[in-house]
CSV table of C-alpha atoms in Angstrom, one decimal:
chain,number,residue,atom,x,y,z
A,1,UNK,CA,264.0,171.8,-38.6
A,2,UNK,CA,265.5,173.9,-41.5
A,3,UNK,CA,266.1,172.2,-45.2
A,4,UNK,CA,267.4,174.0,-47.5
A,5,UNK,CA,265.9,173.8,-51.6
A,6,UNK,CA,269.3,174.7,-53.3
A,7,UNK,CA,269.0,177.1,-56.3
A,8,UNK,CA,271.2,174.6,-58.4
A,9,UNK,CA,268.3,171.9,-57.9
A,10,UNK,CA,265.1,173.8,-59.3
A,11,UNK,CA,263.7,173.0,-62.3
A,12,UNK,CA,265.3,174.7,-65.3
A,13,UNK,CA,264.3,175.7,-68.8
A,14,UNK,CA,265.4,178.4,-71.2
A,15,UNK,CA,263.2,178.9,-74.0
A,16,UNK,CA,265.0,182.1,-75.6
A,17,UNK,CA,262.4,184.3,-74.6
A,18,UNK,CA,261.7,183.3,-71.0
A,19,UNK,CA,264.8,181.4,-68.7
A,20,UNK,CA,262.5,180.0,-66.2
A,21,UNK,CA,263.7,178.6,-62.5
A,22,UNK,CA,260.9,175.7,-60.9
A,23,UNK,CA,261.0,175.5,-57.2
A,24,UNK,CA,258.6,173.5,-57.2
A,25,UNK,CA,256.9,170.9,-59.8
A,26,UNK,CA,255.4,172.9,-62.8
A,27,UNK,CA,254.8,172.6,-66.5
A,28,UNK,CA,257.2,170.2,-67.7
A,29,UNK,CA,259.1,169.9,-64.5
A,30,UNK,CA,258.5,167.0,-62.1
A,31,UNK,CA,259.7,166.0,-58.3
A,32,UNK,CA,257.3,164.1,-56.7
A,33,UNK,CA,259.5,165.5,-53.8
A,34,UNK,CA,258.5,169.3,-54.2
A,35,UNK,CA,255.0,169.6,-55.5
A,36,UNK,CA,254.8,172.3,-52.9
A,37,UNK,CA,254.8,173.4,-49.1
A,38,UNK,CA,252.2,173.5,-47.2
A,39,UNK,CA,249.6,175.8,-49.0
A,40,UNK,CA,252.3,177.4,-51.2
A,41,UNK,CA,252.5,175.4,-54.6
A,42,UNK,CA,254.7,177.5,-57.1
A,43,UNK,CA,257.9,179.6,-56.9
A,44,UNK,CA,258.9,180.4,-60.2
A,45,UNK,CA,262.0,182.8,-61.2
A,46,UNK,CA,261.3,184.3,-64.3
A,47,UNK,CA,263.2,186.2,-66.6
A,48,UNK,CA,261.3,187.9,-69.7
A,49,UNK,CA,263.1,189.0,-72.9
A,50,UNK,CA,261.8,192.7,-73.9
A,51,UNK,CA,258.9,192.6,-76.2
A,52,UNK,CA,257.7,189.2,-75.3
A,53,UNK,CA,255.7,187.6,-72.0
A,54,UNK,CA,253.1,185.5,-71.4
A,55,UNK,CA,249.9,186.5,-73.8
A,56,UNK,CA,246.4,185.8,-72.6
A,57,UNK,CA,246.1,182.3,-70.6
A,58,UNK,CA,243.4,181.3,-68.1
A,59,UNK,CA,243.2,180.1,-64.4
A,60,UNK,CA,241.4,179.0,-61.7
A,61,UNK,CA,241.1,178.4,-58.0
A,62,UNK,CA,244.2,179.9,-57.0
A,63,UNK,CA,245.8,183.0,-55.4
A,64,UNK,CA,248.9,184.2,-57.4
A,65,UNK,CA,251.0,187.0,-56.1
A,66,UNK,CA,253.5,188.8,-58.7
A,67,UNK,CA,256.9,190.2,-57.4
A,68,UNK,CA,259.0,192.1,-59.3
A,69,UNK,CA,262.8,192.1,-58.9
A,70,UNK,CA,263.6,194.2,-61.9
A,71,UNK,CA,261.9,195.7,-65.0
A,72,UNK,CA,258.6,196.2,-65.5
A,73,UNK,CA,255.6,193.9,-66.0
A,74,UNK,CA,252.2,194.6,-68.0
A,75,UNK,CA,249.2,193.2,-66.9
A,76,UNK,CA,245.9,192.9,-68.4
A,77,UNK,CA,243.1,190.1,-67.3
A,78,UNK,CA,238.7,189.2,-68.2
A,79,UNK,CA,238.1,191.7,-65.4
A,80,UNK,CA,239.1,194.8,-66.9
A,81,UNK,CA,242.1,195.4,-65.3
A,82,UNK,CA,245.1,197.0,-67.1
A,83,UNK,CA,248.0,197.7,-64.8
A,84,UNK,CA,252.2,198.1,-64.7
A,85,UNK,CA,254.2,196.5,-61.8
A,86,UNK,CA,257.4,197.6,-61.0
A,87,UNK,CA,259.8,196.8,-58.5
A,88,UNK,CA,258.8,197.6,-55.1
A,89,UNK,CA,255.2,196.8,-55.8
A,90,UNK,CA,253.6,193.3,-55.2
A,91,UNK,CA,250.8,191.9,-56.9
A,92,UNK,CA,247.7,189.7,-55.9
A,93,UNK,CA,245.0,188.1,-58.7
A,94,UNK,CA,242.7,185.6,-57.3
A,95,UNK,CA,241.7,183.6,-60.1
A,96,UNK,CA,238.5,182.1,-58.5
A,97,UNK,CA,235.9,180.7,-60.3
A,98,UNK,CA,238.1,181.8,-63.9
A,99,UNK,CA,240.4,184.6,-65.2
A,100,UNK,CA,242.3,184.9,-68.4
A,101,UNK,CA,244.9,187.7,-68.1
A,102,UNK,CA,248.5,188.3,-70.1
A,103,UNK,CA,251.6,189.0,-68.6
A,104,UNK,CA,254.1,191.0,-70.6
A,105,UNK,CA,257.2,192.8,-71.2
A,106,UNK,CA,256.3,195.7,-73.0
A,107,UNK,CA,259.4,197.5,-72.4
A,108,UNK,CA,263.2,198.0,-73.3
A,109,UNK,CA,264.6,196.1,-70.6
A,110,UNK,CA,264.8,192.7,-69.2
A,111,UNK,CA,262.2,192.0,-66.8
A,112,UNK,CA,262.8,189.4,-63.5
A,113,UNK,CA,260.4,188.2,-61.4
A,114,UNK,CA,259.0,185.8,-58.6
A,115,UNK,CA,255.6,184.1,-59.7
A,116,UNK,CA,253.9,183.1,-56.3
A,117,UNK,CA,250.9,180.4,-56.7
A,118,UNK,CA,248.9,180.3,-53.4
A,119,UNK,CA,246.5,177.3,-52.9
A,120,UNK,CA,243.0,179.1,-51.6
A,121,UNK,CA,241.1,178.3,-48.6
A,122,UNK,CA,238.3,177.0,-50.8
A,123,UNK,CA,237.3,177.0,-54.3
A,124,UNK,CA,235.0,178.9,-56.0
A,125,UNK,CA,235.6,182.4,-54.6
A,126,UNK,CA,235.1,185.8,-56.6
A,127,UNK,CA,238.3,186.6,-58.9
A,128,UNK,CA,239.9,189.6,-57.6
A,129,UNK,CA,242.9,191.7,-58.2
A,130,UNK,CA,244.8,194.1,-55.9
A,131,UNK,CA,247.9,195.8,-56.1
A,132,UNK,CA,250.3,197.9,-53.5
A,133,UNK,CA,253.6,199.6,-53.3
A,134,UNK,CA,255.6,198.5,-50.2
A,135,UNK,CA,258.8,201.0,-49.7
A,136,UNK,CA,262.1,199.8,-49.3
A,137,UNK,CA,262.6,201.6,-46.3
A,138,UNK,CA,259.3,199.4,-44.7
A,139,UNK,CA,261.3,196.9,-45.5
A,140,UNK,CA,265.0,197.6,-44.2
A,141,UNK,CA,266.3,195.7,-41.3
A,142,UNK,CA,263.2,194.2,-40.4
A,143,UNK,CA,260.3,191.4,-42.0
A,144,UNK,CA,257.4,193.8,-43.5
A,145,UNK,CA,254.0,191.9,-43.8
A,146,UNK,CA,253.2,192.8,-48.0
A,147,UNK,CA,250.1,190.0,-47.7
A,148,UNK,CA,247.7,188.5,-45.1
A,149,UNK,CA,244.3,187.2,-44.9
A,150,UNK,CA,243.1,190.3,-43.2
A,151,UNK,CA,244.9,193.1,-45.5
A,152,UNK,CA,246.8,194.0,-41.6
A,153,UNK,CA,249.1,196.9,-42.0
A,154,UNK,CA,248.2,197.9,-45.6
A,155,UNK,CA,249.0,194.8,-46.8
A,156,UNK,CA,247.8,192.9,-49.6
A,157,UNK,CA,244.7,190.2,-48.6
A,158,UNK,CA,245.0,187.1,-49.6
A,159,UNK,CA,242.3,184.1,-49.4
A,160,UNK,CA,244.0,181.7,-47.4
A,161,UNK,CA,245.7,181.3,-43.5
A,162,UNK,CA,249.0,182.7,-44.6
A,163,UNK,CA,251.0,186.1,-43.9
A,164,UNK,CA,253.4,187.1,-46.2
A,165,UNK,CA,256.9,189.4,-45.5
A,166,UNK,CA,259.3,190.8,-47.5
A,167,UNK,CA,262.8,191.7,-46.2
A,168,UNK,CA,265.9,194.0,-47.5
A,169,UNK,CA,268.9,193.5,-45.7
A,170,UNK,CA,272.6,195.5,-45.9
A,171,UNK,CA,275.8,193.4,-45.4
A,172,UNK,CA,275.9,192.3,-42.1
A,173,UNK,CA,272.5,192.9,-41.0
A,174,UNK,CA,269.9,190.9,-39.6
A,175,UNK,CA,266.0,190.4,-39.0
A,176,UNK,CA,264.2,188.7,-36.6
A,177,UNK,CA,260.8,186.7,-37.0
A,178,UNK,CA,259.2,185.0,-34.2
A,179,UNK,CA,257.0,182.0,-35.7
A,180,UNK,CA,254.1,180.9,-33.4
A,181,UNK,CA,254.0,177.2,-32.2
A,182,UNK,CA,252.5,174.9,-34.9
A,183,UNK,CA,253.1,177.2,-37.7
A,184,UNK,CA,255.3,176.3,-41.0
A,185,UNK,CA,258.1,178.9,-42.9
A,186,UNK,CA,259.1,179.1,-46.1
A,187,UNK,CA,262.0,181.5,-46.7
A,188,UNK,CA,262.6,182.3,-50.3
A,189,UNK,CA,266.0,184.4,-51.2
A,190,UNK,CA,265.9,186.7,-54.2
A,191,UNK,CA,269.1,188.3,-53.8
A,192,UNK,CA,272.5,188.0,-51.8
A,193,UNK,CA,273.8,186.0,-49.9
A,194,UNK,CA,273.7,185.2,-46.0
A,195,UNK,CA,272.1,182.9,-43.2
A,196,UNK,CA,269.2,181.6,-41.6
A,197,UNK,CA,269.5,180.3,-38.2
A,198,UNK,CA,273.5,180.1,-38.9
A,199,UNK,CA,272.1,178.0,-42.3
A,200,UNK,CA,274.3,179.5,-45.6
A,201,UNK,CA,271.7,180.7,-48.0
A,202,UNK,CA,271.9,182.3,-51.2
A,203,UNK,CA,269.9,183.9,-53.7
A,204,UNK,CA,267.4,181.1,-55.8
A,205,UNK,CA,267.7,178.8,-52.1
A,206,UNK,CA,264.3,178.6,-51.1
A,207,UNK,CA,264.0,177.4,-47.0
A,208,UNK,CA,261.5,175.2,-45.3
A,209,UNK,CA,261.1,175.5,-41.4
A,210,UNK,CA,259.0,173.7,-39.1
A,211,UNK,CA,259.1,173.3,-35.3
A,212,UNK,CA,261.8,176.6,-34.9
A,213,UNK,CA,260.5,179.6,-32.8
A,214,UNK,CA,262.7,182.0,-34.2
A,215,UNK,CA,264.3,183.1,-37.5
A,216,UNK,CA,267.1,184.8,-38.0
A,217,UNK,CA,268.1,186.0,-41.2
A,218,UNK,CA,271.5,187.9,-41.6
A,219,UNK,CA,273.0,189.3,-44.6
A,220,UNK,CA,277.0,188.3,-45.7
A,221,UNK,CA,276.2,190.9,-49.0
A,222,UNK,CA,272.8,192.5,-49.3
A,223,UNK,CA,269.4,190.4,-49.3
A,224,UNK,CA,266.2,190.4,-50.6
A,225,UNK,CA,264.1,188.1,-49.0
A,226,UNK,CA,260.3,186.8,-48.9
A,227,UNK,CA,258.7,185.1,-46.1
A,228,UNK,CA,255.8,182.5,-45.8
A,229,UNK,CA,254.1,181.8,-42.5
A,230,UNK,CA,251.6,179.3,-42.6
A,231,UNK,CA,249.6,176.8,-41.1
């Protein structure tokens, strides 16, 4: 079963500063019909004004993952951490039993992003940060895991039964991902344009599959692409 989340359906809002896409129900934005999938609970495209961001805000009990499209994002949180992401780089802050961190565009360009909410395995866990670099070439042609719950392959570790890829395909190329019997996908495309088991997709389209054993993803202009396998 493949359904595809069209871009044009997300939640929307522009407040000058911040022109914000909802996957799925967050902040002002409701569908009783997407208040997630599976374990993943937020998708948010976000594009940051320079100068501005998100100051100094608090969470909880979940695992949020950062990926950065373009520009640059400054990050400072209650654990001491001070850090720049970049494109190419992924993200992981598990907010635990509390964190209060900022989020901000310090810089002279526009900054776009993915914010990735994860639902934890349980509650209460130490807050933690981690950050990697994953180069494009690891990521050409083929699904590269970025995050999994045992840090496999350098990846990022993340509390919860879930393995993250990321994908960057040229025009007319495909990748292949075999997904175990039982298991759930969510494919989420950040750029381009292509398709997914012969499904059109396009960049904002976020896909849910369940009972496939195979993905294909091929590219009709060039794709970036993120992955979710879980439970």
């Amino acid at each position: 079963m493949i359904y595809v989340r069209n871009a044009e359906e997300r939640g929307h809002a522009n407040h000058g500063w911040l022109d914000t896409h909802h996957t799925f129900s967050f902040a002002d934005y409701y569908d009783a019909d997407f208040m997630g999938f599976r374990t993943l609970r937020v998708i948010n495209e976000d594009t940051v004004a320079p100068q501005r961001g998100f100051g100094m805000h608090p969470h909880r009990d979940m695992e949020i993952l950062t990926y950065v499209l373009g520009g640059k994002v400054e990050h400072r949180d209650s654990m001491g951490t001070q850090a720049v992401i970049q494109p190419g780089e992924v993200q992981r802050m598990s907010a635990g039993t509390g964190v209060v961190h900022s989020e901000m565009n310090n810089f002279s360009e526009p900054l776009h992003m993915l914010q990735i909410w994860i639902l934890p395995k349980e509650k209460g866990l130490k807050p933690g940060y981690e950050q990697k670099a994953f180069d494009a070439k690891e990521r050409q042609g083929r699904f590269r895991v970025v995050a999994s719950p045992d840090g496999r392959e350098g990846s990022l570790t993340v509390h919860q039964d879930l393995l993250l890829h990321g994908t960057l395909l040229g025009k007319g190329e495909s990748a292949e991902y075999a997904l175990a019997p039982g298991r759930h996908a969510w494919v989420q495309v950040a750029r381009g344009s292509g398709t997914l088991n012969g499904v059109k997709v396009k960049a904002g389209d976020g896909v849910a599959v369940s009972s496939e054993d195979k993905l294909v993803l091929t590219a009709d202009t060039p794709v970036e692409a993120l992955l979710f396998d879980m439970a």
